[in-house]
Coordinates of C-alpha atoms in Angstrom, one line a residue:
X1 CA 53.4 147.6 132.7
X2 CA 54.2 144.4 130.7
X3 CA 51.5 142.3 129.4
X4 CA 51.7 138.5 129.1
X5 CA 50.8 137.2 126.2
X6 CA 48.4 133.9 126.2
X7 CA 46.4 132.6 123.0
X8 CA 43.6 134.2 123.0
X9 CA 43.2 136.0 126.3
X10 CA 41.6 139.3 126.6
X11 CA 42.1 140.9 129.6
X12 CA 39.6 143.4 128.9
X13 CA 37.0 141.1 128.2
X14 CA 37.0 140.5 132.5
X15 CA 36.5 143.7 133.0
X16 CA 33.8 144.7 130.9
X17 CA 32.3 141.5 132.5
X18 CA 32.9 143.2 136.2
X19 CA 31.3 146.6 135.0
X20 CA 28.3 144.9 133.9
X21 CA 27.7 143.6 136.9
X22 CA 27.8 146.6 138.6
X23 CA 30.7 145.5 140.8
X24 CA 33.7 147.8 141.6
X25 CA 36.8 145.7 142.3
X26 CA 36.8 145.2 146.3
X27 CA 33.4 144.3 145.7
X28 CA 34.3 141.6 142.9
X29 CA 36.7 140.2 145.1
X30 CA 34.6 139.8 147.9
X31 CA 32.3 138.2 145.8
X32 CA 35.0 136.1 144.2
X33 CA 36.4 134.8 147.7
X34 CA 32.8 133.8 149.1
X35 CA 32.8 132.1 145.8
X36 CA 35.7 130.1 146.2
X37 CA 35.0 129.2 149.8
X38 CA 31.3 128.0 148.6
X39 CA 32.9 125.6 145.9
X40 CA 35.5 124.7 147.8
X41 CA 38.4 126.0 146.3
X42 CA 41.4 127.6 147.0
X43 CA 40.6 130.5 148.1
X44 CA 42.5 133.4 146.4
X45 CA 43.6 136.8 148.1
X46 CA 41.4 138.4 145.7
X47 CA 42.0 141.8 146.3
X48 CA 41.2 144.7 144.4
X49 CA 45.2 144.9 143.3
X50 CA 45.5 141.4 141.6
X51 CA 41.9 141.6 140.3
X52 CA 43.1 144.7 138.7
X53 CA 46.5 143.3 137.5
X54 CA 44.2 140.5 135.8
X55 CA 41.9 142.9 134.2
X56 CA 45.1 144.4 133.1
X57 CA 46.9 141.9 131.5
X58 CA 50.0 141.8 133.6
X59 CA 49.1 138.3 135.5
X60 CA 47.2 135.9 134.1
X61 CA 44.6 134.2 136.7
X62 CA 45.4 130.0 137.8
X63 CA 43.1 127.4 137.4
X64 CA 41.0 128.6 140.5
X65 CA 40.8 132.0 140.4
X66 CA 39.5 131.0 136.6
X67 CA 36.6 129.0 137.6
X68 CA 35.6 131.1 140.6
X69 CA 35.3 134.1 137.4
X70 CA 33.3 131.6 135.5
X71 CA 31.3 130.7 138.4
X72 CA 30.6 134.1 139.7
X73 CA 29.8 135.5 136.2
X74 CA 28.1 132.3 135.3
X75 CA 29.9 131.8 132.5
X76 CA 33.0 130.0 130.6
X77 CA 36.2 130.6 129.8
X78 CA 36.2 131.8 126.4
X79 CA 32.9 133.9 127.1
X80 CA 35.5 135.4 129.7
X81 CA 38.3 136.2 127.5
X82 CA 40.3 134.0 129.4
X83 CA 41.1 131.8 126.0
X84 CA 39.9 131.1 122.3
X85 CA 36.8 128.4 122.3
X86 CA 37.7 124.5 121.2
X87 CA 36.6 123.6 118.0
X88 CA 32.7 123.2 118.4
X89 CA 32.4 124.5 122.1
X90 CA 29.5 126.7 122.8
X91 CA 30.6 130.1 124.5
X92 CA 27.0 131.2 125.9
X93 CA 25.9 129.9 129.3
X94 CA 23.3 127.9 128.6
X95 CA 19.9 126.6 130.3
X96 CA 19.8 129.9 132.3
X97 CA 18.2 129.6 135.3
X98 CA 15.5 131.9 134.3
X99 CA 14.2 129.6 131.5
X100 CA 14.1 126.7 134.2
X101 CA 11.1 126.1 135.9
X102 CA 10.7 126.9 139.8
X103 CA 11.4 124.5 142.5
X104 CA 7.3 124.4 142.8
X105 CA 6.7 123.2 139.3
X106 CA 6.2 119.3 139.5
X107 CA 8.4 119.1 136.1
X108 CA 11.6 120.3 138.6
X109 CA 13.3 116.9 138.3
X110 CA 13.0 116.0 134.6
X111 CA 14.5 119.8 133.9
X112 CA 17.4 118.9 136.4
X113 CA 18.0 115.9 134.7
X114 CA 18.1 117.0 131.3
X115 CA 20.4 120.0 132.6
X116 CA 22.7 117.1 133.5
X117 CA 22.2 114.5 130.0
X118 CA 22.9 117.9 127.5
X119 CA 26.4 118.6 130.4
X120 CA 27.6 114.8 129.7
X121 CA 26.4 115.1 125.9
X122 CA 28.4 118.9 125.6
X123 CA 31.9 117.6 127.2
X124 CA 32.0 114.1 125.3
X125 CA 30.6 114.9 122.2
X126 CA 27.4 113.7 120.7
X127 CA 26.9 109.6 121.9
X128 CA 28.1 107.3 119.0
X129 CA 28.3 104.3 120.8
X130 CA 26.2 101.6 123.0
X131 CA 28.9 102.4 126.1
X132 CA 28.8 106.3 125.9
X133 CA 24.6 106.2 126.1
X134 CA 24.6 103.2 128.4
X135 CA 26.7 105.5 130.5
X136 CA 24.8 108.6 129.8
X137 CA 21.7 106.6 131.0
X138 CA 23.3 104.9 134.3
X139 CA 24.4 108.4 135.4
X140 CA 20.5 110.4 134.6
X141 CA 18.8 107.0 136.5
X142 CA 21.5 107.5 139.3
X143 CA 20.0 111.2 139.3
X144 CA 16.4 109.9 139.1
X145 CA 16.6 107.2 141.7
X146 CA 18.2 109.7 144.4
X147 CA 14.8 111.7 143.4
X148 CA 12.8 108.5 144.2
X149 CA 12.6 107.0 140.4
X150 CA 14.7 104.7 138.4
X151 CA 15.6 101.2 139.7
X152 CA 19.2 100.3 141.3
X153 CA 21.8 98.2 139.7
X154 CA 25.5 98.9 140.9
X155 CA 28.0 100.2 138.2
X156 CA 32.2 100.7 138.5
X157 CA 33.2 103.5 136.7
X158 CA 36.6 104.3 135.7
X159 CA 38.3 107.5 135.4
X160 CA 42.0 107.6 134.0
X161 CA 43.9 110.2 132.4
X162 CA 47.5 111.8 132.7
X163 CA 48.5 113.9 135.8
X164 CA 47.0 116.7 135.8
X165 CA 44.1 116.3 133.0
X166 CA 41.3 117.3 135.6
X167 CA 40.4 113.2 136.1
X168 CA 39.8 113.8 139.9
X169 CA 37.5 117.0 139.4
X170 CA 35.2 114.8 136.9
X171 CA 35.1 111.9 139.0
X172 CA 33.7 114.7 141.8
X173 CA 31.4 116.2 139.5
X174 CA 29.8 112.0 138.5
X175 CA 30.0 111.8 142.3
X176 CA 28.0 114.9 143.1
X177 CA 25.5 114.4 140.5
X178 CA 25.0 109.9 141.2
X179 CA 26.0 109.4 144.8
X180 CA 27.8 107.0 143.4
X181 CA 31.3 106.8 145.9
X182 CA 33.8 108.3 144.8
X183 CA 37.5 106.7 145.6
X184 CA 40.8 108.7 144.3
X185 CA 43.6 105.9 144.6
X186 CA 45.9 109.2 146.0
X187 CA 43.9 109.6 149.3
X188 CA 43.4 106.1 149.5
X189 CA 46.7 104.9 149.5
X190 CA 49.3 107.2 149.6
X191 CA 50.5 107.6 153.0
X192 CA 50.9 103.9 153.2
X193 CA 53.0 104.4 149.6
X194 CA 55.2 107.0 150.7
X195 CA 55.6 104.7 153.7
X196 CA 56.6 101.8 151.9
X197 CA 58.9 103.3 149.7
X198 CA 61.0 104.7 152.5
X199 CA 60.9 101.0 153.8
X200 CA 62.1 99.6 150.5
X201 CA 65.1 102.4 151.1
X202 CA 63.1 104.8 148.2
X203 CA 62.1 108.5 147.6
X204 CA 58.5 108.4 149.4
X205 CA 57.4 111.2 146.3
X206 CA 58.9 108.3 143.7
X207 CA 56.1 107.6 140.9
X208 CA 58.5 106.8 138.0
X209 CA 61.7 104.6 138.8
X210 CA 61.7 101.0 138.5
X211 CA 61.4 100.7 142.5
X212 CA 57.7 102.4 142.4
X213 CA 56.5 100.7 139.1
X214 CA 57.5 96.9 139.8
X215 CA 57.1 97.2 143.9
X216 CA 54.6 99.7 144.7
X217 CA 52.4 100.6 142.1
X218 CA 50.5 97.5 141.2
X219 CA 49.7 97.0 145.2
X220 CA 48.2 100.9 145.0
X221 CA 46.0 99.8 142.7
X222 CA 45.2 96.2 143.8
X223 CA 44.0 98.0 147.3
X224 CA 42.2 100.6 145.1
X225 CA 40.3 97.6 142.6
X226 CA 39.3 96.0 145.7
X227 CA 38.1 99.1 147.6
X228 CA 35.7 99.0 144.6
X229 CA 34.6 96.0 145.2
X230 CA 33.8 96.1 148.9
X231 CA 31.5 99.1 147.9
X232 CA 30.2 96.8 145.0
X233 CA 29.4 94.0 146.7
X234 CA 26.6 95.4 148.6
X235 CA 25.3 97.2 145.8
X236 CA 26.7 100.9 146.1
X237 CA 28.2 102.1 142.6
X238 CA 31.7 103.3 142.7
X239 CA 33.9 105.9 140.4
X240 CA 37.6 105.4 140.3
X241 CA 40.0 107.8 139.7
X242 CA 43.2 107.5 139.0
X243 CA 45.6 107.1 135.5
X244 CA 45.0 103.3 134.9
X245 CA 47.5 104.5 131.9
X246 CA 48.6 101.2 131.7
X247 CA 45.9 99.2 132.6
X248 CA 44.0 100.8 129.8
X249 CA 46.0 100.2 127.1
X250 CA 45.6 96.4 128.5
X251 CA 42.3 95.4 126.3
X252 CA 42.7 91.8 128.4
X253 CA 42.9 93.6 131.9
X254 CA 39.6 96.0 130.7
X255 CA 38.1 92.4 129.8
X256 CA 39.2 90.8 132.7
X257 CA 37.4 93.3 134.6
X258 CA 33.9 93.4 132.6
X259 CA 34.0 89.3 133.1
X260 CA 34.8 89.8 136.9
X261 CA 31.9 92.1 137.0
X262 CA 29.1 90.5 135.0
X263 CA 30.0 87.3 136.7
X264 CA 28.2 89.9 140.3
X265 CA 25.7 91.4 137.9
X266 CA 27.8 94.9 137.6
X267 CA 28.2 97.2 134.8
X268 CA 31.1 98.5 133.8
X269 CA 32.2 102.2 132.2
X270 CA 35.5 103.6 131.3
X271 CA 35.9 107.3 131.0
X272 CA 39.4 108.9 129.6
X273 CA 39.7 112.4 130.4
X274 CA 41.7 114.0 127.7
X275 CA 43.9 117.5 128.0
X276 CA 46.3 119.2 126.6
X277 CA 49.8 119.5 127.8
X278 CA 50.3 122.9 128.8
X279 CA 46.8 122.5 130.9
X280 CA 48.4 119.4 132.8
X281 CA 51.2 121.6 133.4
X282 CA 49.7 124.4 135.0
X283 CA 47.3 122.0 137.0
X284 CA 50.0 120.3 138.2
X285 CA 51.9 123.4 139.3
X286 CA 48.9 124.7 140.9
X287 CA 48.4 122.2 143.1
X288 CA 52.2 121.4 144.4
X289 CA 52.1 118.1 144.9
X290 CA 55.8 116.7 146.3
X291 CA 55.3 113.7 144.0
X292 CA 55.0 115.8 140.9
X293 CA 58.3 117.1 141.5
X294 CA 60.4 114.7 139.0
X295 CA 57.1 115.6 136.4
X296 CA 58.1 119.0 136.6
X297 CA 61.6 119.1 136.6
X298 CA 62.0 116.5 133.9
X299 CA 58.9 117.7 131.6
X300 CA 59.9 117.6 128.4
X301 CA 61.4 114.0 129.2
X302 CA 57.9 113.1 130.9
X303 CA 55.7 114.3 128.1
X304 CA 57.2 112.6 125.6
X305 CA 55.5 109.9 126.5
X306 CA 52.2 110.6 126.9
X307 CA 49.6 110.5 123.5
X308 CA 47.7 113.6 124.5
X309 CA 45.7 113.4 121.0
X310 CA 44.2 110.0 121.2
X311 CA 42.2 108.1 123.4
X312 CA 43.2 104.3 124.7
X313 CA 41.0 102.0 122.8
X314 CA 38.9 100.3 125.7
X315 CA 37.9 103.9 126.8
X316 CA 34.0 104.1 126.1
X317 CA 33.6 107.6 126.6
X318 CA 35.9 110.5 126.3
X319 CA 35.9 113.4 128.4
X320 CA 37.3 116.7 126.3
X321 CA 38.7 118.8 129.2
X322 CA 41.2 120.8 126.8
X323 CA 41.9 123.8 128.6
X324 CA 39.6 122.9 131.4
X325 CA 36.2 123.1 129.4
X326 CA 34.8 120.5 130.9
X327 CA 35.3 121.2 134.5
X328 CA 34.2 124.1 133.7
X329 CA 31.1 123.5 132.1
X330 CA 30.7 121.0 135.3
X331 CA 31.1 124.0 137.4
X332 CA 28.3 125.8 135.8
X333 CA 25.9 122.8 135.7
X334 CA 26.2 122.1 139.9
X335 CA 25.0 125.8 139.7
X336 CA 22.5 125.3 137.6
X337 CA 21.3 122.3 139.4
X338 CA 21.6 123.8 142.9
X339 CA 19.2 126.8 141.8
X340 CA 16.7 124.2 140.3
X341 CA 16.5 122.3 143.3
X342 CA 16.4 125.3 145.8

């Protein structure tokens, strides 16, 4: 049987994992499959064949079937032999729910929140900056005042990144955790693009000619900014996702913005989630999307134009999703929480 090689995978790592568990592999897999459904993944086949040809070496698991083994072995990727750690990640599961106090203990909520400050503190890096705590803060009060603390004062929160970086999955995981709303320019406007590209005589899965970035495109977003807005207005935070590549590389349009919403008494945060190519890839792969097709088929043309190593300037906080780390780790925190609170 031929093994596929992958930097630092070790097949046998999963299974030793498995055994300690005390889980044979139909078992595993029925475990891994309610696991999926729970977290609302794509739920794999996960039968006891493709478990075994994981445990094996001869397939190496996608993006789902990785964090439903993280989530149902409550740990991360590296811990799981899936990959080598990032410089500086921590490969034990931390705040185990056994050294968290019990949903009785009046000390419950401060625990929950700190679970969810050291998360944000883990995937950006220590805070170094008035933005990156003043975010850090906004999102722990959001967590406090749905507990019945803190004191309300909306906030638009921008989440950009390349295709494929894992943007839309942090944006879920700020959602989950602030009640905050949570708009993805995609499902907001992209039957209406696809439309209007066939009426301008286009490809309706176009996101890179001339016809898209000039016609389309800055209407998409306009609809998405004032979305926002709408929500703002009457006080309910809001977290964007979508690339704003080029609007944050804009320092004016990022000003622009903080003026138009200090002028209404809103704060502003921009979060960049950063990734590595060959994640993006596979993420966009996975999930098949007809408007990745040109991406895929014209990669090396496409990547050669994004900075994967750097950061746009007006970001305030960066998100270090490099091999999905940081979804993971978000993965592992709503489990945390969810056993706190229950």
């Amino acid at each position: 049987m031929k093994t596929i090689h992958r930097p630092g995978w070790q097949p046998l790592v999963l299974r030793q994992h498995r055994e300690a568990h005390g889980l044979t592999l139909e078992a595993a897999g029925d475990q891994l499959r309610q696991v999926a459904h729970r977290h609302g993944l794509t739920a794999p086949a996960a039968n006891f064949q493709t478990l075994w040809s994981h445990e094996q070496g001869s397939v190496y698991p996608g993006p789902h079937y990785r964090r439903a083994y993280c989530l149902l072995y409550q740990a991360n990727e590296p811990a799981l032999g899936f990959r080598s750690p990032l410089p500086g990640e921590i490969t034990e599961v931390e705040n185990s729910i056994s050294d968290l106090p019990p949903s009785t203990d009046p000390a419950t909520d401060n625990a929950a929140a700190q679970v969810i400050e050291q998360t944000l503190v883990k995937v950006s890096g220590a805070p170094s900056n008035a933005e990156q705590n003043a975010l850090l803060n906004r999102v722990v009060d959001a967590w406090r005042r749905r507990h019945g603390q803190g004191s309300p004062k909306p906030i638009l929160t921008i989440v950009g990144g390349y295709a494929g970086s894992g943007k839309t999955e942090f944006s879920r995981f700020l959602s989950d955790i602030t009640g905050w709303a949570f708009l993805d320019k995609d499902s907001l406007t992209r039957a209406m693009v696809e439309r209007l590209l066939v009426s301008l005589g286009g490809d309706p899965h176009d996101r890179h000619t001339e016809l898209y970035l000039s016609e389309v495109r800055p209407l998409e977003y306009r609809c998405l900014m004032e979305t926002a807005f709408d929500n703002l207005k009457v006080g309910t935070s809001a977290i964007l996702s979508a690339p704003f590549v080029a609007e944050l590389v804009d320092p004016d349009w990022v000003s622009r913005l903080t003026n138009r919403c200090a002028a209404r008494g809103i704060d502003v945060a921009v979060v960049w989630v950063r990734c590595d190519r060959e994640s993006m890839r596979e993420y966009i792969e996975f999930r098949g999307a007809p408007r990745d097709a040109w991406k895929l088929k014209n990669w090396e043309t496409y990547v050669s134009g994004l900075d994967t190593d750097t950061s746009p300037q007006t970001a305030h906080i960066t998100v270090d999703n490099r091999l999905g780390a940081a979804i993971s780790l978000a993965d592992q925190t709503r489990q945390t929480l969810k056993r706190i609170l229950t």
